[in-house]
Amino acid sequence: MEEVALLKREDLLPANESVKKSNKRVPFVSKYVKHMHQKENKQRSLFLNCVCCASIIKGDSIDHPTQGTKIKLHDYATCDSKGVIYMLKCPCGLVYVGQTARIKEHKGDICNLKQDTYTDTAVSRHFNTVKHTHGQLQWSVLAVVQPLSRGGNFKQKMLQREVNWILKLNS
């Protein structure tokens, strides 16, 4: 205590200047969530390890394939989302509307097309006949159909939304 009493007040108050200058970080402030580390790792893995994220069409709207008008998109989805209605777009301008999270399957089907097997789909056939690569496949989330809270036929609801988008995009 006696040593502290001998020091001047001004010497006790100022912070170390070298620490002030080197600490130019902006503090991150967020709400605390119990499973924050799991969410953080999940988000990181979505963008670093995902085959599909590199080919997503980013933005809150898409251009109509034939009319060129903007169509506003309202839903957000990740690669693990269920009930997704999506649009696949190829370099020649054709679009394909589909449902569920099958983007990875489409890429695989394009690479491994064999006639009259499960890989023989409309998308894989088109990409192979016009010599596109799976790297040229782009996609966008059109809608996410939420599970029906009062019961009902979820598959039928998905098919209805898919048909609505097919008609809307003339695909």
PDB file of C-alpha atoms in Angstrom:
ATOM      1  CA  MET A   1       0.000   0.000   0.000  1.00  0.00           C
ATOM      2  CA  GLU A   2       2.804   2.393   0.833  1.00  0.00           C
ATOM      3  CA  GLU A   3       4.322   1.892  -2.644  1.00  0.00           C
ATOM      4  CA  VAL A   4       1.052   2.854  -4.297  1.00  0.00           C
ATOM      5  CA  ALA A   5       0.687   5.904  -2.084  1.00  0.00           C
ATOM      6  CA  LEU A   6       4.062   7.183  -3.319  1.00  0.00           C
ATOM      7  CA  LEU A   7       3.011   7.054  -7.005  1.00  0.00           C
ATOM      8  CA  LYS A   8       1.442  10.083  -8.650  1.00  0.00           C
ATOM      9  CA  ARG A   9      -2.220   9.792  -9.628  1.00  0.00           C
ATOM     10  CA  GLU A  10      -1.429  10.661 -13.283  1.00  0.00           C
ATOM     11  CA  ASP A  11       0.943   7.688 -13.521  1.00  0.00           C
ATOM     12  CA  LEU A  12      -1.793   5.300 -12.398  1.00  0.00           C
ATOM     13  CA  LEU A  13      -4.532   6.428 -14.813  1.00  0.00           C
ATOM     14  CA  PRO A  14      -3.192   6.449 -18.390  1.00  0.00           C
ATOM     15  CA  ALA A  15      -3.286   3.176 -20.325  1.00  0.00           C
ATOM     16  CA  ASN A  16      -0.315   1.796 -22.134  1.00  0.00           C
ATOM     17  CA  GLU A  17      -0.137   3.626 -25.502  1.00  0.00           C
ATOM     18  CA  SER A  18       1.223   0.633 -27.423  1.00  0.00           C
ATOM     19  CA  VAL A  19      -1.813  -1.434 -26.405  1.00  0.00           C
ATOM     20  CA  LYS A  20      -4.206   1.318 -27.495  1.00  0.00           C
ATOM     21  CA  LYS A  21      -2.621   1.673 -30.943  1.00  0.00           C
ATOM     22  CA  SER A  22      -2.410  -2.029 -31.766  1.00  0.00           C
ATOM     23  CA  ASN A  23      -5.989  -2.819 -30.753  1.00  0.00           C
ATOM     24  CA  LYS A  24      -7.899  -1.523 -33.803  1.00  0.00           C
ATOM     25  CA  ARG A  25     -10.548  -4.249 -33.759  1.00  0.00           C
ATOM     26  CA  VAL A  26     -14.232  -3.456 -33.637  1.00  0.00           C
ATOM     27  CA  PRO A  27     -15.874  -5.583 -30.950  1.00  0.00           C
ATOM     28  CA  PHE A  28     -18.481  -8.062 -32.162  1.00  0.00           C
ATOM     29  CA  VAL A  29     -21.734  -7.792 -30.239  1.00  0.00           C
ATOM     30  CA  SER A  30     -24.431 -10.404 -30.651  1.00  0.00           C
ATOM     31  CA  LYS A  31     -27.272 -11.956 -28.745  1.00  0.00           C
ATOM     32  CA  TYR A  32     -26.229 -14.991 -26.757  1.00  0.00           C
ATOM     33  CA  VAL A  33     -27.642 -18.258 -27.986  1.00  0.00           C
ATOM     34  CA  LYS A  34     -27.185 -21.521 -26.068  1.00  0.00           C
ATOM     35  CA  HIS A  35     -26.029 -23.400 -29.147  1.00  0.00           C
ATOM     36  CA  MET A  36     -23.963 -20.559 -30.619  1.00  0.00           C
ATOM     37  CA  HIS A  37     -20.903 -22.696 -31.355  1.00  0.00           C
ATOM     38  CA  GLN A  38     -22.993 -25.276 -33.197  1.00  0.00           C
ATOM     39  CA  LYS A  39     -24.682 -22.552 -35.263  1.00  0.00           C
ATOM     40  CA  GLU A  40     -21.371 -20.843 -35.947  1.00  0.00           C
ATOM     41  CA  ASN A  41     -19.775 -24.076 -37.157  1.00  0.00           C
ATOM     42  CA  LYS A  42     -22.857 -24.943 -39.219  1.00  0.00           C
ATOM     43  CA  GLN A  43     -22.822 -21.534 -40.944  1.00  0.00           C
ATOM     44  CA  ARG A  44     -19.102 -21.786 -41.607  1.00  0.00           C
ATOM     45  CA  SER A  45     -19.453 -25.256 -43.105  1.00  0.00           C
ATOM     46  CA  LEU A  46     -22.335 -24.124 -45.313  1.00  0.00           C
ATOM     47  CA  PHE A  47     -20.155 -21.692 -47.169  1.00  0.00           C
ATOM     48  CA  LEU A  48     -16.735 -23.339 -47.063  1.00  0.00           C
ATOM     49  CA  ASN A  49     -17.470 -26.986 -47.778  1.00  0.00           C
ATOM     50  CA  CYS A  50     -20.685 -26.851 -49.781  1.00  0.00           C
ATOM     51  CA  VAL A  51     -20.692 -27.886 -53.428  1.00  0.00           C
ATOM     52  CA  CYS A  52     -23.909 -25.974 -54.103  1.00  0.00           C
ATOM     53  CA  CYS A  53     -23.263 -22.583 -52.500  1.00  0.00           C
ATOM     54  CA  ALA A  54     -20.763 -21.574 -55.177  1.00  0.00           C
ATOM     55  CA  SER A  55     -23.405 -21.895 -57.893  1.00  0.00           C
ATOM     56  CA  ILE A  56     -26.280 -20.061 -56.195  1.00  0.00           C
ATOM     57  CA  ILE A  57     -27.698 -16.958 -57.874  1.00  0.00           C
ATOM     58  CA  LYS A  58     -27.442 -14.336 -55.149  1.00  0.00           C
ATOM     59  CA  GLY A  59     -29.982 -11.583 -54.584  1.00  0.00           C
ATOM     60  CA  ASP A  60     -33.536 -10.934 -53.505  1.00  0.00           C
ATOM     61  CA  SER A  61     -34.950 -11.060 -57.041  1.00  0.00           C
ATOM     62  CA  ILE A  62     -34.532 -12.950 -60.300  1.00  0.00           C
ATOM     63  CA  ASP A  63     -35.147 -11.975 -63.908  1.00  0.00           C
ATOM     64  CA  HIS A  64     -38.017 -13.726 -65.680  1.00  0.00           C
ATOM     65  CA  PRO A  65     -36.367 -16.055 -68.230  1.00  0.00           C
ATOM     66  CA  THR A  66     -38.430 -14.914 -71.235  1.00  0.00           C
ATOM     67  CA  GLN A  67     -39.922 -11.529 -70.308  1.00  0.00           C
ATOM     68  CA  GLY A  68     -36.922 -10.053 -68.487  1.00  0.00           C
ATOM     69  CA  THR A  69     -39.053  -8.583 -65.678  1.00  0.00           C
ATOM     70  CA  LYS A  70     -37.868  -8.757 -62.072  1.00  0.00           C
ATOM     71  CA  ILE A  71     -39.539 -11.258 -59.750  1.00  0.00           C
ATOM     72  CA  LYS A  72     -39.132 -10.544 -56.039  1.00  0.00           C
ATOM     73  CA  LEU A  73     -38.089 -13.479 -53.840  1.00  0.00           C
ATOM     74  CA  HIS A  74     -39.117 -13.562 -50.191  1.00  0.00           C
ATOM     75  CA  ASP A  75     -37.740 -16.808 -48.754  1.00  0.00           C
ATOM     76  CA  TYR A  76     -34.322 -17.748 -47.430  1.00  0.00           C
ATOM     77  CA  ALA A  77     -32.991 -21.295 -47.364  1.00  0.00           C
ATOM     78  CA  THR A  78     -29.803 -23.199 -46.698  1.00  0.00           C
ATOM     79  CA  CYS A  79     -28.590 -26.419 -48.264  1.00  0.00           C
ATOM     80  CA  ASP A  80     -30.269 -28.361 -45.453  1.00  0.00           C
ATOM     81  CA  SER A  81     -33.683 -26.667 -45.732  1.00  0.00           C
ATOM     82  CA  LYS A  82     -36.713 -28.832 -46.408  1.00  0.00           C
ATOM     83  CA  GLY A  83     -39.661 -27.919 -48.621  1.00  0.00           C
ATOM     84  CA  VAL A  84     -37.654 -25.841 -51.087  1.00  0.00           C
ATOM     85  CA  ILE A  85     -38.913 -24.862 -54.540  1.00  0.00           C
ATOM     86  CA  TYR A  86     -35.906 -23.926 -56.674  1.00  0.00           C
ATOM     87  CA  MET A  87     -35.021 -22.805 -60.178  1.00  0.00           C
ATOM     88  CA  LEU A  88     -32.084 -24.288 -62.079  1.00  0.00           C
ATOM     89  CA  LYS A  89     -30.649 -22.115 -64.822  1.00  0.00           C
ATOM     90  CA  CYS A  90     -28.310 -23.197 -67.575  1.00  0.00           C
ATOM     91  CA  PRO A  91     -26.021 -20.957 -69.680  1.00  0.00           C
ATOM     92  CA  CYS A  92     -28.311 -21.100 -72.722  1.00  0.00           C
ATOM     93  CA  GLY A  93     -31.115 -19.444 -70.729  1.00  0.00           C
ATOM     94  CA  LEU A  94     -33.410 -22.413 -70.120  1.00  0.00           C
ATOM     95  CA  VAL A  95     -34.790 -22.831 -66.616  1.00  0.00           C
ATOM     96  CA  TYR A  96     -36.050 -25.844 -64.715  1.00  0.00           C
ATOM     97  CA  VAL A  97     -38.266 -25.567 -61.635  1.00  0.00           C
ATOM     98  CA  GLY A  98     -38.011 -28.339 -59.072  1.00  0.00           C
ATOM     99  CA  GLN A  99     -38.738 -29.123 -55.457  1.00  0.00           C
ATOM    100  CA  THR A 100     -36.790 -30.358 -52.409  1.00  0.00           C
ATOM    101  CA  ALA A 101     -33.041 -30.093 -51.956  1.00  0.00           C
ATOM    102  CA  ARG A 102     -31.815 -31.969 -55.045  1.00  0.00           C
ATOM    103  CA  ILE A 103     -29.147 -29.557 -56.276  1.00  0.00           C
ATOM    104  CA  LYS A 104     -26.304 -31.946 -55.391  1.00  0.00           C
ATOM    105  CA  GLU A 105     -28.150 -34.791 -57.097  1.00  0.00           C
ATOM    106  CA  HIS A 106     -28.580 -32.725 -60.285  1.00  0.00           C
ATOM    107  CA  LYS A 107     -24.848 -31.976 -60.372  1.00  0.00           C
ATOM    108  CA  GLY A 108     -24.088 -35.670 -59.904  1.00  0.00           C
ATOM    109  CA  ASP A 109     -26.611 -36.690 -62.573  1.00  0.00           C
ATOM    110  CA  ILE A 110     -25.023 -34.287 -65.075  1.00  0.00           C
ATOM    111  CA  CYS A 111     -21.575 -35.818 -64.452  1.00  0.00           C
ATOM    112  CA  ASN A 112     -22.732 -39.449 -64.410  1.00  0.00           C
ATOM    113  CA  LEU A 113     -25.521 -39.574 -67.000  1.00  0.00           C
ATOM    114  CA  LYS A 114     -26.407 -43.098 -68.138  1.00  0.00           C
ATOM    115  CA  GLN A 115     -29.408 -43.560 -70.420  1.00  0.00           C
ATOM    116  CA  ASP A 116     -32.494 -45.170 -68.847  1.00  0.00           C
ATOM    117  CA  THR A 117     -31.182 -45.046 -65.265  1.00  0.00           C
ATOM    118  CA  TYR A 118     -31.957 -42.837 -62.293  1.00  0.00           C
ATOM    119  CA  THR A 119     -29.377 -40.312 -63.571  1.00  0.00           C
ATOM    120  CA  ASP A 120     -31.355 -39.863 -66.801  1.00  0.00           C
ATOM    121  CA  THR A 121     -33.329 -36.713 -65.916  1.00  0.00           C
ATOM    122  CA  ALA A 122     -34.508 -33.776 -68.019  1.00  0.00           C
ATOM    123  CA  VAL A 123     -31.765 -31.583 -66.550  1.00  0.00           C
ATOM    124  CA  SER A 124     -28.914 -34.074 -67.021  1.00  0.00           C
ATOM    125  CA  ARG A 125     -30.069 -34.921 -70.564  1.00  0.00           C
ATOM    126  CA  HIS A 126     -30.181 -31.231 -71.559  1.00  0.00           C
ATOM    127  CA  PHE A 127     -26.780 -30.425 -70.042  1.00  0.00           C
ATOM    128  CA  ASN A 128     -25.155 -33.403 -71.779  1.00  0.00           C
ATOM    129  CA  THR A 129     -26.741 -32.878 -75.207  1.00  0.00           C
ATOM    130  CA  VAL A 130     -25.666 -29.221 -75.398  1.00  0.00           C
ATOM    131  CA  LYS A 131     -22.273 -29.989 -73.779  1.00  0.00           C
ATOM    132  CA  HIS A 132     -22.671 -27.854 -70.643  1.00  0.00           C
ATOM    133  CA  THR A 133     -20.717 -28.825 -67.532  1.00  0.00           C
ATOM    134  CA  HIS A 134     -22.053 -29.239 -64.008  1.00  0.00           C
ATOM    135  CA  GLY A 135     -19.987 -26.180 -63.054  1.00  0.00           C
ATOM    136  CA  GLN A 136     -22.212 -24.034 -65.283  1.00  0.00           C
ATOM    137  CA  LEU A 137     -25.365 -25.014 -63.383  1.00  0.00           C
ATOM    138  CA  GLN A 138     -26.786 -22.054 -61.445  1.00  0.00           C
ATOM    139  CA  TRP A 139     -29.752 -22.122 -59.092  1.00  0.00           C
ATOM    140  CA  SER A 140     -31.940 -19.913 -56.960  1.00  0.00           C
ATOM    141  CA  VAL A 141     -34.411 -20.549 -54.138  1.00  0.00           C
ATOM    142  CA  LEU A 142     -37.870 -19.495 -55.295  1.00  0.00           C
ATOM    143  CA  ALA A 143     -39.885 -20.439 -52.207  1.00  0.00           C
ATOM    144  CA  VAL A 144     -39.761 -22.416 -48.993  1.00  0.00           C
ATOM    145  CA  VAL A 145     -42.981 -24.239 -48.159  1.00  0.00           C
ATOM    146  CA  GLN A 146     -43.480 -24.384 -44.403  1.00  0.00           C
ATOM    147  CA  PRO A 147     -44.816 -27.594 -42.840  1.00  0.00           C
ATOM    148  CA  LEU A 148     -48.573 -27.485 -42.478  1.00  0.00           C
ATOM    149  CA  SER A 149     -49.391 -26.703 -38.846  1.00  0.00           C
ATOM    150  CA  ARG A 150     -52.911 -28.136 -38.983  1.00  0.00           C
ATOM    151  CA  GLY A 151     -52.062 -31.298 -40.843  1.00  0.00           C
ATOM    152  CA  GLY A 152     -52.827 -31.886 -44.473  1.00  0.00           C
ATOM    153  CA  ASN A 153     -50.928 -33.210 -47.428  1.00  0.00           C
ATOM    154  CA  PHE A 154     -47.497 -31.551 -47.497  1.00  0.00           C
ATOM    155  CA  LYS A 155     -46.476 -33.281 -50.758  1.00  0.00           C
ATOM    156  CA  GLN A 156     -49.590 -31.942 -52.474  1.00  0.00           C
ATOM    157  CA  LYS A 157     -48.828 -28.422 -51.204  1.00  0.00           C
ATOM    158  CA  MET A 158     -45.271 -28.733 -52.554  1.00  0.00           C
ATOM    159  CA  LEU A 159     -46.537 -29.876 -55.951  1.00  0.00           C
ATOM    160  CA  GLN A 160     -49.019 -26.983 -56.074  1.00  0.00           C
ATOM    161  CA  ARG A 161     -46.304 -24.421 -55.330  1.00  0.00           C
ATOM    162  CA  GLU A 162     -43.986 -26.039 -57.878  1.00  0.00           C
ATOM    163  CA  VAL A 163     -46.692 -25.866 -60.570  1.00  0.00           C
ATOM    164  CA  ASN A 164     -47.384 -22.208 -59.671  1.00  0.00           C
ATOM    165  CA  TRP A 165     -43.721 -21.354 -60.245  1.00  0.00           C
ATOM    166  CA  ILE A 166     -43.557 -23.404 -63.468  1.00  0.00           C
ATOM    167  CA  LEU A 167     -46.519 -21.436 -64.835  1.00  0.00           C
ATOM    168  CA  LYS A 168     -45.141 -18.122 -63.554  1.00  0.00           C
ATOM    169  CA  LEU A 169     -41.757 -18.704 -65.249  1.00  0.00           C
ATOM    170  CA  ASN A 170     -43.116 -20.455 -68.377  1.00  0.00           C
ATOM    171  CA  SER A 171     -40.640 -23.284 -67.891  1.00  0.00           C
TER     172      SER A 171
END
